[in-house]
Amino acid sequence: MSKIFMLVLFGALIYGIHLWLNTKSYLFDDQTIARIAEKYFGLPHQDAFDKVGEVLRERYPGHILPKEREEWIFVNAGGWMGAMCLVHASLTEYILFFGTAVDTSGHSGRYWANVSDTIMTGNFRQWKEGTTESEEYGPGVTLLHAWGEATSVQWTAGTWMVEYGRGFIPSTLPFAVSDTIFSTQDFYTLYRVVRIYGEALFQELLCALG
Ligand SMILES: *[C@@H]1O[C@H](CO)[C@@H](O)[C@H](O)[C@H]1NC(C)=O
């Protein structure tokens, strides 16, 4: 009996989050973030990220982590290795800079979130589920990865992008740290991921409290 109760509770929770995601208002949207990022593609990636960070801090005061809190953290997931620099995160949205300094490839992950990536430099190859061919994308292109989708991804060395995610963000974390926990066992990286997400959530809490 209690198992059934737990199942019903779990179902209600999922449904509740789903309703919340579909009715709440959001701070950002994929178009706006893509438009900001597109202005700077082709610049050396660190310069481009500096510019994007500046614009975001100006447009969304209080919601973007301060420049001195920007840090590159390794991401190992789906068999690939990259690095991210988080600039905003809440329970339902995030913005980060992402990329890799080496050739790498693997599984994109299947998320309860829509993720869009604007490529700033390099080369992003995507192989969609159910197809037998892959496609290649370059700087200035924005790719949408809809929730529930899975692809194979390949990035060449020096591919960097601006990423915006919208959905139930805590649900994306287990994948993002999957290889960190079960493969690299780099618990210092895990700690840094949890710490920066915690800091971003705390900053959003402060914003909410005015
Ligand atoms: C994710 O994208 C789909 C369309 O691809 C849309 O129907 C859905 O509302 C989006 N989810 C959120 C949380 O914005």
Short mmCIF file of C-alpha atoms and ligand atoms in Angstrom, two decimals:
data_model
loop_
_atom_site.label_atom_id
_atom_site.label_comp_id
_atom_site.label_asym_id
_atom_site.label_seq_id
_atom_site.Cartn_x
_atom_site.Cartn_y
_atom_site.Cartn_z
CA MET A 1 0.00 0.00 0.00
CA SER A 2 2.71 2.44 0.96
CA LYS A 3 4.54 1.66 -2.29
CA ILE A 4 1.47 2.72 -4.26
CA PHE A 5 1.23 5.83 -2.17
CA MET A 6 4.87 6.64 -2.92
CA LEU A 7 4.28 6.13 -6.64
CA VAL A 8 1.26 8.42 -6.62
CA LEU A 9 3.21 11.02 -4.67
CA PHE A 10 6.10 10.77 -7.13
CA GLY A 11 3.70 11.12 -10.08
CA ALA A 12 2.05 14.13 -8.48
CA LEU A 13 5.46 15.72 -7.88
CA ILE A 14 6.51 15.24 -11.52
CA TYR A 15 3.17 16.60 -12.70
CA GLY A 16 3.41 19.56 -10.34
CA ILE A 17 6.90 20.46 -11.58
CA HIS A 18 5.71 20.06 -15.17
CA LEU A 19 2.81 22.48 -14.58
CA TRP A 20 5.12 24.92 -12.82
CA LEU A 21 7.63 24.86 -15.72
CA ASN A 22 4.87 25.53 -18.24
CA THR A 23 3.27 28.42 -16.39
CA LYS A 24 6.06 30.26 -14.58
CA SER A 25 7.77 33.29 -16.06
CA TYR A 26 11.43 33.16 -16.98
CA LEU A 27 14.25 35.65 -16.74
CA PHE A 28 15.85 34.68 -20.07
CA ASP A 29 14.92 32.99 -23.31
CA ASP A 30 17.00 31.12 -25.88
CA GLN A 31 16.55 33.77 -28.61
CA THR A 32 17.79 36.62 -26.44
CA ILE A 33 20.83 34.71 -25.23
CA ALA A 34 21.64 33.56 -28.79
CA ARG A 35 21.37 37.17 -30.08
CA ILE A 36 23.80 38.38 -27.40
CA ALA A 37 26.27 35.55 -28.05
CA GLU A 38 26.09 35.85 -31.85
CA LYS A 39 27.46 39.38 -31.70
CA TYR A 40 30.81 38.08 -30.53
CA PHE A 41 31.41 34.81 -32.34
CA GLY A 42 34.72 34.59 -34.12
CA LEU A 43 36.56 36.59 -31.44
CA PRO A 44 39.13 34.63 -29.44
CA HIS A 45 36.82 32.65 -27.17
CA GLN A 46 37.96 34.19 -23.88
CA ASP A 47 37.40 37.72 -25.26
CA ALA A 48 33.98 36.68 -26.54
CA PHE A 49 33.02 35.26 -23.13
CA ASP A 50 34.22 38.46 -21.42
CA LYS A 51 31.97 40.50 -23.72
CA VAL A 52 28.96 38.22 -23.25
CA GLY A 53 29.50 38.33 -19.46
CA GLU A 54 29.63 42.15 -19.54
CA VAL A 55 26.41 42.42 -21.54
CA LEU A 56 24.61 39.94 -19.27
CA ARG A 57 25.71 41.75 -16.09
CA GLU A 58 24.45 45.02 -17.53
CA ARG A 59 21.09 43.62 -18.68
CA TYR A 60 20.33 41.36 -15.74
CA PRO A 61 21.85 43.08 -12.72
CA GLY A 62 22.16 40.81 -9.68
CA HIS A 63 21.39 37.65 -11.61
CA ILE A 64 24.85 37.01 -13.05
CA LEU A 65 27.69 35.73 -10.89
CA PRO A 66 30.41 38.36 -10.40
CA LYS A 67 33.38 38.23 -12.76
CA GLU A 68 35.72 37.18 -9.94
CA ARG A 69 33.56 34.09 -9.33
CA GLU A 70 33.98 32.89 -12.90
CA GLU A 71 35.86 29.60 -12.89
CA TRP A 72 36.42 26.85 -15.40
CA ILE A 73 35.34 23.49 -14.05
CA PHE A 74 35.90 20.16 -15.79
CA VAL A 75 32.79 18.32 -16.95
CA ASN A 76 33.00 14.58 -17.53
CA ALA A 77 29.76 13.05 -18.75
CA GLY A 78 28.51 10.75 -21.47
CA GLY A 79 32.08 9.73 -22.26
CA TRP A 80 33.26 13.23 -23.25
CA MET A 81 35.35 15.75 -21.39
CA GLY A 82 34.79 19.49 -21.47
CA ALA A 83 34.80 22.45 -19.16
CA MET A 84 32.13 24.89 -18.07
CA CYS A 85 32.06 28.33 -16.55
CA LEU A 86 28.71 28.97 -14.87
CA VAL A 87 27.41 32.55 -14.92
CA HIS A 88 23.76 32.09 -13.89
CA ALA A 89 21.70 29.29 -12.40
CA SER A 90 18.36 28.88 -10.70
CA LEU A 91 16.02 25.90 -10.28
CA THR A 92 14.68 26.41 -13.81
CA GLU A 93 17.35 28.21 -15.86
CA TYR A 94 21.10 28.39 -16.33
CA ILE A 95 23.62 30.16 -18.52
CA LEU A 96 27.15 28.90 -18.85
CA PHE A 97 30.15 29.00 -21.13
CA PHE A 98 31.12 25.56 -22.29
CA GLY A 99 33.70 23.94 -24.50
CA THR A 100 36.76 21.83 -24.82
CA ALA A 101 40.45 22.30 -25.55
CA VAL A 102 40.81 18.76 -26.93
CA ASP A 103 38.86 16.66 -29.43
CA THR A 104 36.14 14.82 -27.54
CA SER A 105 32.87 13.01 -28.20
CA GLY A 106 30.10 11.01 -26.54
CA HIS A 107 26.45 11.01 -25.53
CA SER A 108 24.66 14.34 -25.17
CA GLY A 109 22.52 13.23 -22.24
CA ARG A 110 18.73 13.19 -22.18
CA TYR A 111 17.37 16.01 -20.10
CA TRP A 112 14.23 17.39 -18.54
CA ALA A 113 15.32 20.75 -19.96
CA ASN A 114 15.67 22.53 -23.27
CA VAL A 115 19.27 23.40 -23.97
CA SER A 116 20.49 25.82 -26.63
CA ASP A 117 24.12 26.33 -27.60
CA THR A 118 25.55 29.18 -29.65
CA ILE A 119 28.88 28.14 -31.11
CA MET A 120 31.53 30.84 -30.70
CA THR A 121 34.56 29.03 -32.14
CA GLY A 122 35.37 25.55 -33.43
CA ASN A 123 33.23 22.76 -34.67
CA PHE A 124 30.24 20.87 -33.28
CA ARG A 125 29.19 17.61 -34.91
CA GLN A 126 25.80 16.16 -33.97
CA TRP A 127 24.38 12.74 -34.76
CA LYS A 128 20.66 12.61 -34.07
CA GLU A 129 18.96 9.56 -32.64
CA GLY A 130 17.18 7.49 -35.28
CA THR A 131 19.36 8.71 -38.14
CA THR A 132 22.50 7.28 -39.72
CA GLU A 133 24.22 10.53 -40.59
CA SER A 134 25.77 13.33 -38.60
CA GLU A 135 25.87 17.06 -39.29
CA GLU A 136 28.55 19.60 -38.62
CA TYR A 137 28.00 23.12 -37.32
CA GLY A 138 30.37 26.08 -36.98
CA PRO A 139 30.66 29.48 -35.30
CA GLY A 140 27.54 31.66 -35.17
CA VAL A 141 25.15 28.70 -35.28
CA THR A 142 22.73 28.05 -32.41
CA LEU A 143 21.70 24.44 -31.83
CA LEU A 144 18.60 23.51 -29.88
CA HIS A 145 18.53 20.32 -27.88
CA ALA A 146 14.91 19.78 -26.84
CA TRP A 147 13.99 17.98 -23.64
CA GLY A 148 13.79 14.22 -24.00
CA GLU A 149 16.12 14.24 -27.00
CA ALA A 150 19.42 12.39 -27.12
CA THR A 151 22.21 12.81 -29.67
CA SER A 152 25.79 11.84 -30.15
CA VAL A 153 28.05 14.88 -29.90
CA GLN A 154 31.58 15.57 -31.07
CA TRP A 155 33.56 18.74 -30.52
CA THR A 156 36.94 19.51 -32.04
CA ALA A 157 39.71 21.01 -29.92
CA GLY A 158 38.99 24.71 -29.38
CA THR A 159 35.19 24.52 -29.64
CA TRP A 160 33.57 26.98 -27.28
CA MET A 161 29.94 27.99 -26.90
CA VAL A 162 27.43 29.92 -24.86
CA GLU A 163 24.75 27.64 -23.42
CA TYR A 164 21.30 28.42 -22.08
CA GLY A 165 19.22 25.75 -20.34
CA ARG A 166 15.60 25.91 -19.27
CA GLY A 167 13.72 23.17 -17.47
CA PHE A 168 14.04 21.39 -14.15
CA ILE A 169 17.75 22.10 -13.70
CA PRO A 170 18.44 19.86 -10.65
CA SER A 171 17.42 16.91 -12.84
CA THR A 172 20.29 17.66 -15.26
CA LEU A 173 22.94 17.49 -12.55
CA PRO A 174 23.20 13.68 -12.18
CA PHE A 175 24.16 13.35 -15.85
CA ALA A 176 26.51 16.34 -15.72
CA VAL A 177 28.53 14.71 -12.93
CA SER A 178 27.98 11.08 -13.97
CA ASP A 179 31.49 10.34 -15.22
CA THR A 180 32.96 12.48 -12.47
CA ILE A 181 31.43 10.14 -9.91
CA PHE A 182 31.60 6.79 -11.70
CA SER A 183 34.66 7.18 -13.90
CA THR A 184 37.16 9.89 -12.97
CA GLN A 185 36.30 9.90 -9.25
CA ASP A 186 37.43 13.51 -9.25
CA PHE A 187 35.54 14.51 -6.14
CA TYR A 188 37.21 17.91 -6.01
CA THR A 189 35.49 18.70 -9.33
CA LEU A 190 32.20 17.39 -7.93
CA TYR A 191 32.63 19.68 -4.95
CA ARG A 192 33.30 22.68 -7.21
CA VAL A 193 30.18 21.96 -9.31
CA VAL A 194 27.98 21.70 -6.22
CA ARG A 195 29.58 24.81 -4.69
CA ILE A 196 29.13 27.03 -7.76
CA TYR A 197 25.52 25.85 -8.26
CA GLY A 198 24.87 26.52 -4.57
CA GLU A 199 26.34 30.01 -4.89
CA ALA A 200 24.23 30.77 -7.95
CA LEU A 201 21.07 29.56 -6.18
CA PHE A 202 21.94 31.66 -3.15
CA GLN A 203 22.40 34.72 -5.36
CA GLU A 204 18.96 34.11 -6.90
CA LEU A 205 17.49 33.80 -3.40
CA LEU A 206 18.97 37.18 -2.52
CA CYS A 207 17.45 38.65 -5.71
CA ALA A 208 14.07 37.16 -4.82
CA LEU A 209 14.26 38.70 -1.34
CA GLY A 210 15.10 42.03 -2.97
C1 LIG B 1 10.89 23.21 -24.31
O1 LIG B 1 10.69 23.28 -25.70
C2 LIG B 1 9.43 22.80 -26.13
C3 LIG B 1 9.40 22.88 -27.63
O2 LIG B 1 10.49 22.25 -28.19
C4 LIG B 1 8.31 23.62 -25.50
O3 LIG B 1 7.05 23.07 -25.86
C5 LIG B 1 8.46 23.61 -24.00
O4 LIG B 1 7.50 24.46 -23.40
C6 LIG B 1 9.85 24.08 -23.61
N1 LIG B 1 10.00 23.98 -22.17
C7 LIG B 1 10.26 25.04 -21.42
C8 LIG B 1 10.37 24.77 -19.93
O5 LIG B 1 10.43 26.16 -21.86
#
